């Protein structure tokens, strides 16, 4: 969810995403490939300048993403603990 949360705020390349997340580049690369394969994120461009962003499919389901985030933070459906 961390990488997705970062990309929801601002599209960026993999290096910047790794720095923003405070994670190893290879770890981010692995998870980005999985998310792209599963249509969670999309990309534009190529090489090191390739920019990743949240897919339209996920953006259309923002409420579900918000609920997942709330559950992860120990909150129920209504946003309360």
PDB file of N, CA and C in Angstrom:
ATOM      1  N   UNK A   1       0.817  -1.198   0.000  1.00  0.00           N
ATOM      2  CA  UNK A   1       0.000   0.000   0.000  1.00  0.00           C
ATOM      3  C   UNK A   1       0.862   1.264   0.000  1.00  0.00           C
ATOM      4  N   UNK A   2       2.062   1.171   0.549  1.00  0.00           N
ATOM      5  CA  UNK A   2       2.927   2.350   0.625  1.00  0.00           C
ATOM      6  C   UNK A   2       3.224   2.900  -0.764  1.00  0.00           C
ATOM      7  N   UNK A   3       3.640   2.029  -1.673  1.00  0.00           N
ATOM      8  CA  UNK A   3       3.986   2.482  -3.018  1.00  0.00           C
ATOM      9  C   UNK A   3       2.765   3.054  -3.727  1.00  0.00           C
ATOM     10  N   UNK A   4       1.642   2.400  -3.570  1.00  0.00           N
ATOM     11  CA  UNK A   4       0.413   2.881  -4.190  1.00  0.00           C
ATOM     12  C   UNK A   4       0.008   4.238  -3.617  1.00  0.00           C
ATOM     13  N   UNK A   5       0.138   4.403  -2.327  1.00  0.00           N
ATOM     14  CA  UNK A   5      -0.191   5.685  -1.686  1.00  0.00           C
ATOM     15  C   UNK A   5       0.685   6.810  -2.222  1.00  0.00           C
ATOM     16  N   UNK A   6       1.955   6.519  -2.417  1.00  0.00           N
ATOM     17  CA  UNK A   6       2.879   7.528  -2.944  1.00  0.00           C
ATOM     18  C   UNK A   6       2.496   7.892  -4.374  1.00  0.00           C
ATOM     19  N   UNK A   7       2.194   6.871  -5.182  1.00  0.00           N
ATOM     20  CA  UNK A   7       1.842   7.127  -6.578  1.00  0.00           C
ATOM     21  C   UNK A   7       0.485   7.808  -6.722  1.00  0.00           C
ATOM     22  N   UNK A   8      -0.393   7.640  -5.750  1.00  0.00           N
ATOM     23  CA  UNK A   8      -1.673   8.360  -5.781  1.00  0.00           C
ATOM     24  C   UNK A   8      -1.446   9.864  -5.655  1.00  0.00           C
ATOM     25  N   UNK A   9      -0.402  10.240  -4.931  1.00  0.00           N
ATOM     26  CA  UNK A   9      -0.091  11.661  -4.740  1.00  0.00           C
ATOM     27  C   UNK A   9       0.612  12.255  -5.952  1.00  0.00           C
ATOM     28  N   UNK A  10       1.539  11.465  -6.538  1.00  0.00           N
ATOM     29  CA  UNK A  10       2.339  12.010  -7.636  1.00  0.00           C
ATOM     30  C   UNK A  10       2.978  10.877  -8.437  1.00  0.00           C
ATOM     31  N   UNK A  11       2.780  10.853  -9.758  1.00  0.00           N
ATOM     32  CA  UNK A  11       3.476   9.867 -10.591  1.00  0.00           C
ATOM     33  C   UNK A  11       4.983  10.112 -10.525  1.00  0.00           C
ATOM     34  N   UNK A  12       5.768   9.051 -10.586  1.00  0.00           N
ATOM     35  CA  UNK A  12       7.227   9.207 -10.555  1.00  0.00           C
ATOM     36  C   UNK A  12       7.922   7.978 -11.107  1.00  0.00           C
ATOM     37  N   UNK A  13       9.224   8.131 -11.376  1.00  0.00           N
ATOM     38  CA  UNK A  13       9.992   6.994 -11.863  1.00  0.00           C
ATOM     39  C   UNK A  13      10.374   6.088 -10.687  1.00  0.00           C
ATOM     40  N   UNK A  14      10.926   4.939 -11.016  1.00  0.00           N
ATOM     41  CA  UNK A  14      11.190   3.936  -9.991  1.00  0.00           C
ATOM     42  C   UNK A  14      12.225   4.401  -8.965  1.00  0.00           C
ATOM     43  N   UNK A  15      13.235   5.107  -9.399  1.00  0.00           N
ATOM     44  CA  UNK A  15      14.264   5.585  -8.467  1.00  0.00           C
ATOM     45  C   UNK A  15      13.669   6.546  -7.443  1.00  0.00           C
ATOM     46  N   UNK A  16      12.903   7.504  -7.940  1.00  0.00           N
ATOM     47  CA  UNK A  16      12.273   8.468  -7.022  1.00  0.00           C
ATOM     48  C   UNK A  16      11.267   7.783  -6.100  1.00  0.00           C
ATOM     49  N   UNK A  17      10.577   6.787  -6.629  1.00  0.00           N
ATOM     50  CA  UNK A  17       9.618   6.038  -5.819  1.00  0.00           C
ATOM     51  C   UNK A  17      10.334   5.295  -4.693  1.00  0.00           C
ATOM     52  N   UNK A  18      11.474   4.689  -5.005  1.00  0.00           N
ATOM     53  CA  UNK A  18      12.261   3.982  -3.986  1.00  0.00           C
ATOM     54  C   UNK A  18      12.732   4.948  -2.900  1.00  0.00           C
ATOM     55  N   UNK A  19      13.183   6.120  -3.300  1.00  0.00           N
ATOM     56  CA  UNK A  19      13.644   7.127  -2.334  1.00  0.00           C
ATOM     57  C   UNK A  19      12.476   7.603  -1.475  1.00  0.00           C
ATOM     58  N   UNK A  20      11.348   7.911  -2.113  1.00  0.00           N
ATOM     59  CA  UNK A  20      10.174   8.398  -1.376  1.00  0.00           C
ATOM     60  C   UNK A  20       9.669   7.359  -0.376  1.00  0.00           C
ATOM     61  N   UNK A  21       9.776   6.086  -0.739  1.00  0.00           N
ATOM     62  CA  UNK A  21       9.297   5.016   0.132  1.00  0.00           C
ATOM     63  C   UNK A  21      10.335   4.605   1.172  1.00  0.00           C
ATOM     64  N   UNK A  22      11.586   4.994   0.948  1.00  0.00           N
ATOM     65  CA  UNK A  22      12.654   4.586   1.855  1.00  0.00           C
ATOM     66  C   UNK A  22      12.965   3.105   1.738  1.00  0.00           C
ATOM     67  N   UNK A  23      12.795   2.577   0.518  1.00  0.00           N
ATOM     68  CA  UNK A  23      13.013   1.151   0.275  1.00  0.00           C
ATOM     69  C   UNK A  23      14.126   0.943  -0.745  1.00  0.00           C
ATOM     70  N   UNK A  24      14.685  -0.249  -0.751  1.00  0.00           N
ATOM     71  CA  UNK A  24      15.706  -0.628  -1.712  1.00  0.00           C
ATOM     72  C   UNK A  24      15.114  -0.617  -3.124  1.00  0.00           C
ATOM     73  N   UNK A  25      15.902  -0.181  -4.083  1.00  0.00           N
ATOM     74  CA  UNK A  25      15.448  -0.088  -5.474  1.00  0.00           C
ATOM     75  C   UNK A  25      14.918  -1.422  -5.979  1.00  0.00           C
ATOM     76  N   UNK A  26      15.629  -2.510  -5.709  1.00  0.00           N
ATOM     77  CA  UNK A  26      15.227  -3.837  -6.193  1.00  0.00           C
ATOM     78  C   UNK A  26      13.892  -4.274  -5.592  1.00  0.00           C
ATOM     79  N   UNK A  27      13.650  -3.917  -4.344  1.00  0.00           N
ATOM     80  CA  UNK A  27      12.375  -4.233  -3.697  1.00  0.00           C
ATOM     81  C   UNK A  27      11.245  -3.501  -4.405  1.00  0.00           C
ATOM     82  N   UNK A  28      11.455  -2.225  -4.666  1.00  0.00           N
ATOM     83  CA  UNK A  28      10.449  -1.418  -5.361  1.00  0.00           C
ATOM     84  C   UNK A  28      10.238  -1.956  -6.772  1.00  0.00           C
ATOM     85  N   UNK A  29      11.320  -2.288  -7.447  1.00  0.00           N
ATOM     86  CA  UNK A  29      11.228  -2.822  -8.805  1.00  0.00           C
ATOM     87  C   UNK A  29      10.351  -4.073  -8.839  1.00  0.00           C
ATOM     88  N   UNK A  30      10.553  -4.962  -7.899  1.00  0.00           N
ATOM     89  CA  UNK A  30       9.766  -6.200  -7.822  1.00  0.00           C
ATOM     90  C   UNK A  30       8.276  -5.887  -7.659  1.00  0.00           C
ATOM     91  N   UNK A  31       7.948  -5.027  -6.717  1.00  0.00           N
ATOM     92  CA  UNK A  31       6.548  -4.721  -6.428  1.00  0.00           C
ATOM     93  C   UNK A  31       5.898  -3.901  -7.540  1.00  0.00           C
ATOM     94  N   UNK A  32       6.654  -3.021  -8.155  1.00  0.00           N
ATOM     95  CA  UNK A  32       6.128  -2.243  -9.280  1.00  0.00           C
ATOM     96  C   UNK A  32       5.781  -3.176 -10.432  1.00  0.00           C
ATOM     97  N   UNK A  33       6.636  -4.130 -10.710  1.00  0.00           N
ATOM     98  CA  UNK A  33       6.349  -5.087 -11.792  1.00  0.00           C
ATOM     99  C   UNK A  33       5.087  -5.890 -11.498  1.00  0.00           C
ATOM    100  N   UNK A  34       4.925  -6.321 -10.247  1.00  0.00           N
ATOM    101  CA  UNK A  34       3.711  -7.054  -9.871  1.00  0.00           C
ATOM    102  C   UNK A  34       2.466  -6.187 -10.029  1.00  0.00           C
ATOM    103  N   UNK A  35       2.552  -4.939  -9.568  1.00  0.00           N
ATOM    104  CA  UNK A  35       1.393  -4.048  -9.675  1.00  0.00           C
ATOM    105  C   UNK A  35       1.066  -3.720 -11.130  1.00  0.00           C
ATOM    106  N   UNK A  36       2.096  -3.562 -11.947  1.00  0.00           N
ATOM    107  CA  UNK A  36       1.859  -3.263 -13.356  1.00  0.00           C
ATOM    108  C   UNK A  36       1.259  -4.483 -14.063  1.00  0.00           C
ATOM    109  N   UNK A  37       1.763  -5.654 -13.756  1.00  0.00           N
ATOM    110  CA  UNK A  37       1.250  -6.898 -14.336  1.00  0.00           C
ATOM    111  C   UNK A  37      -0.227  -7.091 -13.998  1.00  0.00           C
ATOM    112  N   UNK A  38      -0.641  -6.637 -12.823  1.00  0.00           N
ATOM    113  CA  UNK A  38      -2.018  -6.802 -12.360  1.00  0.00           C
ATOM    114  C   UNK A  38      -2.881  -5.559 -12.592  1.00  0.00           C
ATOM    115  N   UNK A  39      -2.406  -4.659 -13.444  1.00  0.00           N
ATOM    116  CA  UNK A  39      -3.147  -3.455 -13.859  1.00  0.00           C
ATOM    117  C   UNK A  39      -3.496  -2.510 -12.712  1.00  0.00           C
ATOM    118  N   UNK A  40      -2.690  -2.526 -11.659  1.00  0.00           N
ATOM    119  CA  UNK A  40      -2.890  -1.607 -10.541  1.00  0.00           C
ATOM    120  C   UNK A  40      -2.242  -0.270 -10.863  1.00  0.00           C
ATOM    121  N   UNK A  41      -1.095  -0.340 -11.525  1.00  0.00           N
ATOM    122  CA  UNK A  41      -0.417   0.868 -11.982  1.00  0.00           C
ATOM    123  C   UNK A  41      -0.120   0.728 -13.466  1.00  0.00           C
ATOM    124  N   UNK A  42       0.161   1.856 -14.097  1.00  0.00           N
ATOM    125  CA  UNK A  42       0.537   1.904 -15.506  1.00  0.00           C
ATOM    126  C   UNK A  42       1.809   2.733 -15.619  1.00  0.00           C
ATOM    127  N   UNK A  43       2.406   2.724 -16.795  1.00  0.00           N
ATOM    128  CA  UNK A  43       3.619   3.519 -16.981  1.00  0.00           C
ATOM    129  C   UNK A  43       3.602   4.214 -18.326  1.00  0.00           C
ATOM    130  N   UNK A  44       4.453   5.229 -18.420  1.00  0.00           N
ATOM    131  CA  UNK A  44       4.603   5.989 -19.647  1.00  0.00           C
ATOM    132  C   UNK A  44       6.091   6.261 -19.834  1.00  0.00           C
ATOM    133  N   UNK A  45       6.539   6.183 -21.058  1.00  0.00           N
ATOM    134  CA  UNK A  45       7.945   6.433 -21.328  1.00  0.00           C
ATOM    135  C   UNK A  45       8.747   5.144 -21.254  1.00  0.00           C
ATOM    136  N   UNK A  46      10.065   5.304 -21.242  1.00  0.00           N
ATOM    137  CA  UNK A  46      10.928   4.140 -21.212  1.00  0.00           C
ATOM    138  C   UNK A  46      12.222   4.416 -20.485  1.00  0.00           C
ATOM    139  N   UNK A  47      12.956   3.370 -20.241  1.00  0.00           N
ATOM    140  CA  UNK A  47      14.242   3.490 -19.567  1.00  0.00           C
ATOM    141  C   UNK A  47      14.116   4.044 -18.167  1.00  0.00           C
ATOM    142  N   UNK A  48      15.149   4.792 -17.749  1.00  0.00           N
ATOM    143  CA  UNK A  48      15.156   5.345 -16.391  1.00  0.00           C
ATOM    144  C   UNK A  48      14.115   6.451 -16.195  1.00  0.00           C
ATOM    145  N   UNK A  49      13.666   7.039 -17.297  1.00  0.00           N
ATOM    146  CA  UNK A  49      12.674   8.099 -17.202  1.00  0.00           C
ATOM    147  C   UNK A  49      11.238   7.592 -17.187  1.00  0.00           C
ATOM    148  N   UNK A  50      11.075   6.287 -17.227  1.00  0.00           N
ATOM    149  CA  UNK A  50       9.739   5.683 -17.230  1.00  0.00           C
ATOM    150  C   UNK A  50       8.980   6.092 -15.972  1.00  0.00           C
ATOM    151  N   UNK A  51       7.821   6.684 -16.159  1.00  0.00           N
ATOM    152  CA  UNK A  51       7.031   7.205 -15.046  1.00  0.00           C
ATOM    153  C   UNK A  51       5.858   6.268 -14.773  1.00  0.00           C
ATOM    154  N   UNK A  52       5.646   5.967 -13.500  1.00  0.00           N
ATOM    155  CA  UNK A  52       4.563   5.087 -13.074  1.00  0.00           C
ATOM    156  C   UNK A  52       3.465   5.906 -12.417  1.00  0.00           C
ATOM    157  N   UNK A  53       2.233   5.489 -12.644  1.00  0.00           N
ATOM    158  CA  UNK A  53       1.081   6.172 -12.064  1.00  0.00           C
ATOM    159  C   UNK A  53      -0.031   5.163 -11.824  1.00  0.00           C
ATOM    160  N   UNK A  54      -0.964   5.522 -10.977  1.00  0.00           N
ATOM    161  CA  UNK A  54      -2.071   4.640 -10.625  1.00  0.00           C
ATOM    162  C   UNK A  54      -3.006   4.512 -11.824  1.00  0.00           C
ATOM    163  N   UNK A  55      -3.430   3.287 -12.109  1.00  0.00           N
ATOM    164  CA  UNK A  55      -4.281   3.031 -13.268  1.00  0.00           C
ATOM    165  C   UNK A  55      -5.688   3.587 -13.080  1.00  0.00           C
ATOM    166  N   UNK A  56      -6.358   3.800 -14.188  1.00  0.00           N
ATOM    167  CA  UNK A  56      -7.749   4.263 -14.159  1.00  0.00           C
ATOM    168  C   UNK A  56      -8.629   3.249 -13.435  1.00  0.00           C
ATOM    169  N   UNK A  57      -8.303   1.977 -13.575  1.00  0.00           N
ATOM    170  CA  UNK A  57      -9.061   0.917 -12.903  1.00  0.00           C
ATOM    171  C   UNK A  57      -9.073   1.123 -11.395  1.00  0.00           C
ATOM    172  N   UNK A  58      -7.928   1.435 -10.836  1.00  0.00           N
ATOM    173  CA  UNK A  58      -7.822   1.656  -9.387  1.00  0.00           C
ATOM    174  C   UNK A  58      -8.444   2.993  -9.003  1.00  0.00           C
ATOM    175  N   UNK A  59      -8.217   4.012  -9.793  1.00  0.00           N
ATOM    176  CA  UNK A  59      -8.792   5.324  -9.486  1.00  0.00           C
ATOM    177  C   UNK A  59     -10.317   5.263  -9.436  1.00  0.00           C
ATOM    178  N   UNK A  60     -10.901   4.404 -10.265  1.00  0.00           N
ATOM    179  CA  UNK A  60     -12.352   4.246 -10.264  1.00  0.00           C
ATOM    180  C   UNK A  60     -12.843   3.549  -8.999  1.00  0.00           C
ATOM    181  N   UNK A  61     -11.927   2.922  -8.281  1.00  0.00           N
ATOM    182  CA  UNK A  61     -12.268   2.183  -7.059  1.00  0.00           C
ATOM    183  C   UNK A  61     -11.662   2.836  -5.820  1.00  0.00           C
ATOM    184  N   UNK A  62     -11.542   4.144  -5.814  1.00  0.00           N
ATOM    185  CA  UNK A  62     -10.901   4.864  -4.707  1.00  0.00           C
ATOM    186  C   UNK A  62     -11.520   4.550  -3.350  1.00  0.00           C
ATOM    187  N   UNK A  63     -12.830   4.358  -3.301  1.00  0.00           N
ATOM    188  CA  UNK A  63     -13.493   4.054  -2.032  1.00  0.00           C
ATOM    189  C   UNK A  63     -12.984   2.743  -1.452  1.00  0.00           C
ATOM    190  N   UNK A  64     -12.769   1.762  -2.316  1.00  0.00           N
ATOM    191  CA  UNK A  64     -12.254   0.474  -1.853  1.00  0.00           C
ATOM    192  C   UNK A  64     -10.846   0.651  -1.312  1.00  0.00           C
ATOM    193  N   UNK A  65     -10.025   1.416  -2.023  1.00  0.00           N
ATOM    194  CA  UNK A  65      -8.654   1.673  -1.569  1.00  0.00           C
ATOM    195  C   UNK A  65      -8.677   2.382  -0.218  1.00  0.00           C
ATOM    196  N   UNK A  66      -9.574   3.350  -0.048  1.00  0.00           N
ATOM    197  CA  UNK A  66      -9.682   4.073   1.225  1.00  0.00           C
ATOM    198  C   UNK A  66     -10.095   3.131   2.346  1.00  0.00           C
ATOM    199  N   UNK A  67     -11.002   2.209   2.065  1.00  0.00           N
ATOM    200  CA  UNK A  67     -11.421   1.239   3.077  1.00  0.00           C
ATOM    201  C   UNK A  67     -10.281   0.309   3.461  1.00  0.00           C
ATOM    202  N   UNK A  68      -9.504  -0.124   2.484  1.00  0.00           N
ATOM    203  CA  UNK A  68      -8.351  -0.985   2.773  1.00  0.00           C
ATOM    204  C   UNK A  68      -7.367  -0.235   3.652  1.00  0.00           C
ATOM    205  N   UNK A  69      -7.120   1.015   3.331  1.00  0.00           N
ATOM    206  CA  UNK A  69      -6.202   1.837   4.116  1.00  0.00           C
ATOM    207  C   UNK A  69      -6.721   1.979   5.546  1.00  0.00           C
ATOM    208  N   UNK A  70      -8.025   2.191   5.712  1.00  0.00           N
ATOM    209  CA  UNK A  70      -8.617   2.327   7.042  1.00  0.00           C
ATOM    210  C   UNK A  70      -8.499   1.060   7.855  1.00  0.00           C
ATOM    211  N   UNK A  71      -8.734  -0.081   7.238  1.00  0.00           N
ATOM    212  CA  UNK A  71      -8.614  -1.366   7.936  1.00  0.00           C
ATOM    213  C   UNK A  71      -7.167  -1.598   8.343  1.00  0.00           C
ATOM    214  N   UNK A  72      -6.242  -1.263   7.457  1.00  0.00           N
ATOM    215  CA  UNK A  72      -4.818  -1.431   7.763  1.00  0.00           C
ATOM    216  C   UNK A  72      -4.417  -0.581   8.961  1.00  0.00           C
ATOM    217  N   UNK A  73      -5.029   0.585   9.101  1.00  0.00           N
ATOM    218  CA  UNK A  73      -4.706   1.482  10.210  1.00  0.00           C
ATOM    219  C   UNK A  73      -5.530   1.184  11.455  1.00  0.00           C
ATOM    220  N   UNK A  74      -6.244   0.058  11.455  1.00  0.00           N
ATOM    221  CA  UNK A  74      -6.995  -0.356  12.629  1.00  0.00           C
ATOM    222  C   UNK A  74      -8.345   0.308  12.776  1.00  0.00           C
ATOM    223  N   UNK A  75      -8.868   0.849  11.696  1.00  0.00           N
ATOM    224  CA  UNK A  75     -10.169   1.504  11.748  1.00  0.00           C
ATOM    225  C   UNK A  75     -11.207   0.610  11.089  1.00  0.00           C
ATOM    226  N   UNK A  76     -12.428   0.739  11.511  1.00  0.00           N
ATOM    227  CA  UNK A  76     -13.524  -0.017  10.923  1.00  0.00           C
ATOM    228  C   UNK A  76     -14.052   0.671   9.683  1.00  0.00           C
ATOM    229  N   UNK A  77     -15.180   0.176   9.175  1.00  0.00           N
ATOM    230  CA  UNK A  77     -15.786   0.734   7.971  1.00  0.00           C
ATOM    231  C   UNK A  77     -16.132   2.210   8.104  1.00  0.00           C
ATOM    232  N   UNK A  78     -16.537   2.611   9.299  1.00  0.00           N
ATOM    233  CA  UNK A  78     -16.948   4.000   9.499  1.00  0.00           C
ATOM    234  C   UNK A  78     -15.777   4.924   9.804  1.00  0.00           C
ATOM    235  N   UNK A  79     -14.554   4.386   9.735  1.00  0.00           N
ATOM    236  CA  UNK A  79     -13.365   5.201   9.968  1.00  0.00           C
ATOM    237  C   UNK A  79     -12.985   5.352  11.421  1.00  0.00           C
ATOM    238  N   UNK A  80     -13.721   4.660  12.320  1.00  0.00           N
ATOM    239  CA  UNK A  80     -13.430   4.758  13.751  1.00  0.00           C
ATOM    240  C   UNK A  80     -12.785   3.476  14.244  1.00  0.00           C
ATOM    241  N   UNK A  81     -11.962   3.627  15.285  1.00  0.00           N
ATOM    242  CA  UNK A  81     -11.317   2.462  15.891  1.00  0.00           C
ATOM    243  C   UNK A  81     -12.275   1.731  16.782  1.00  0.00           C
TER     244      UNK A  81
END
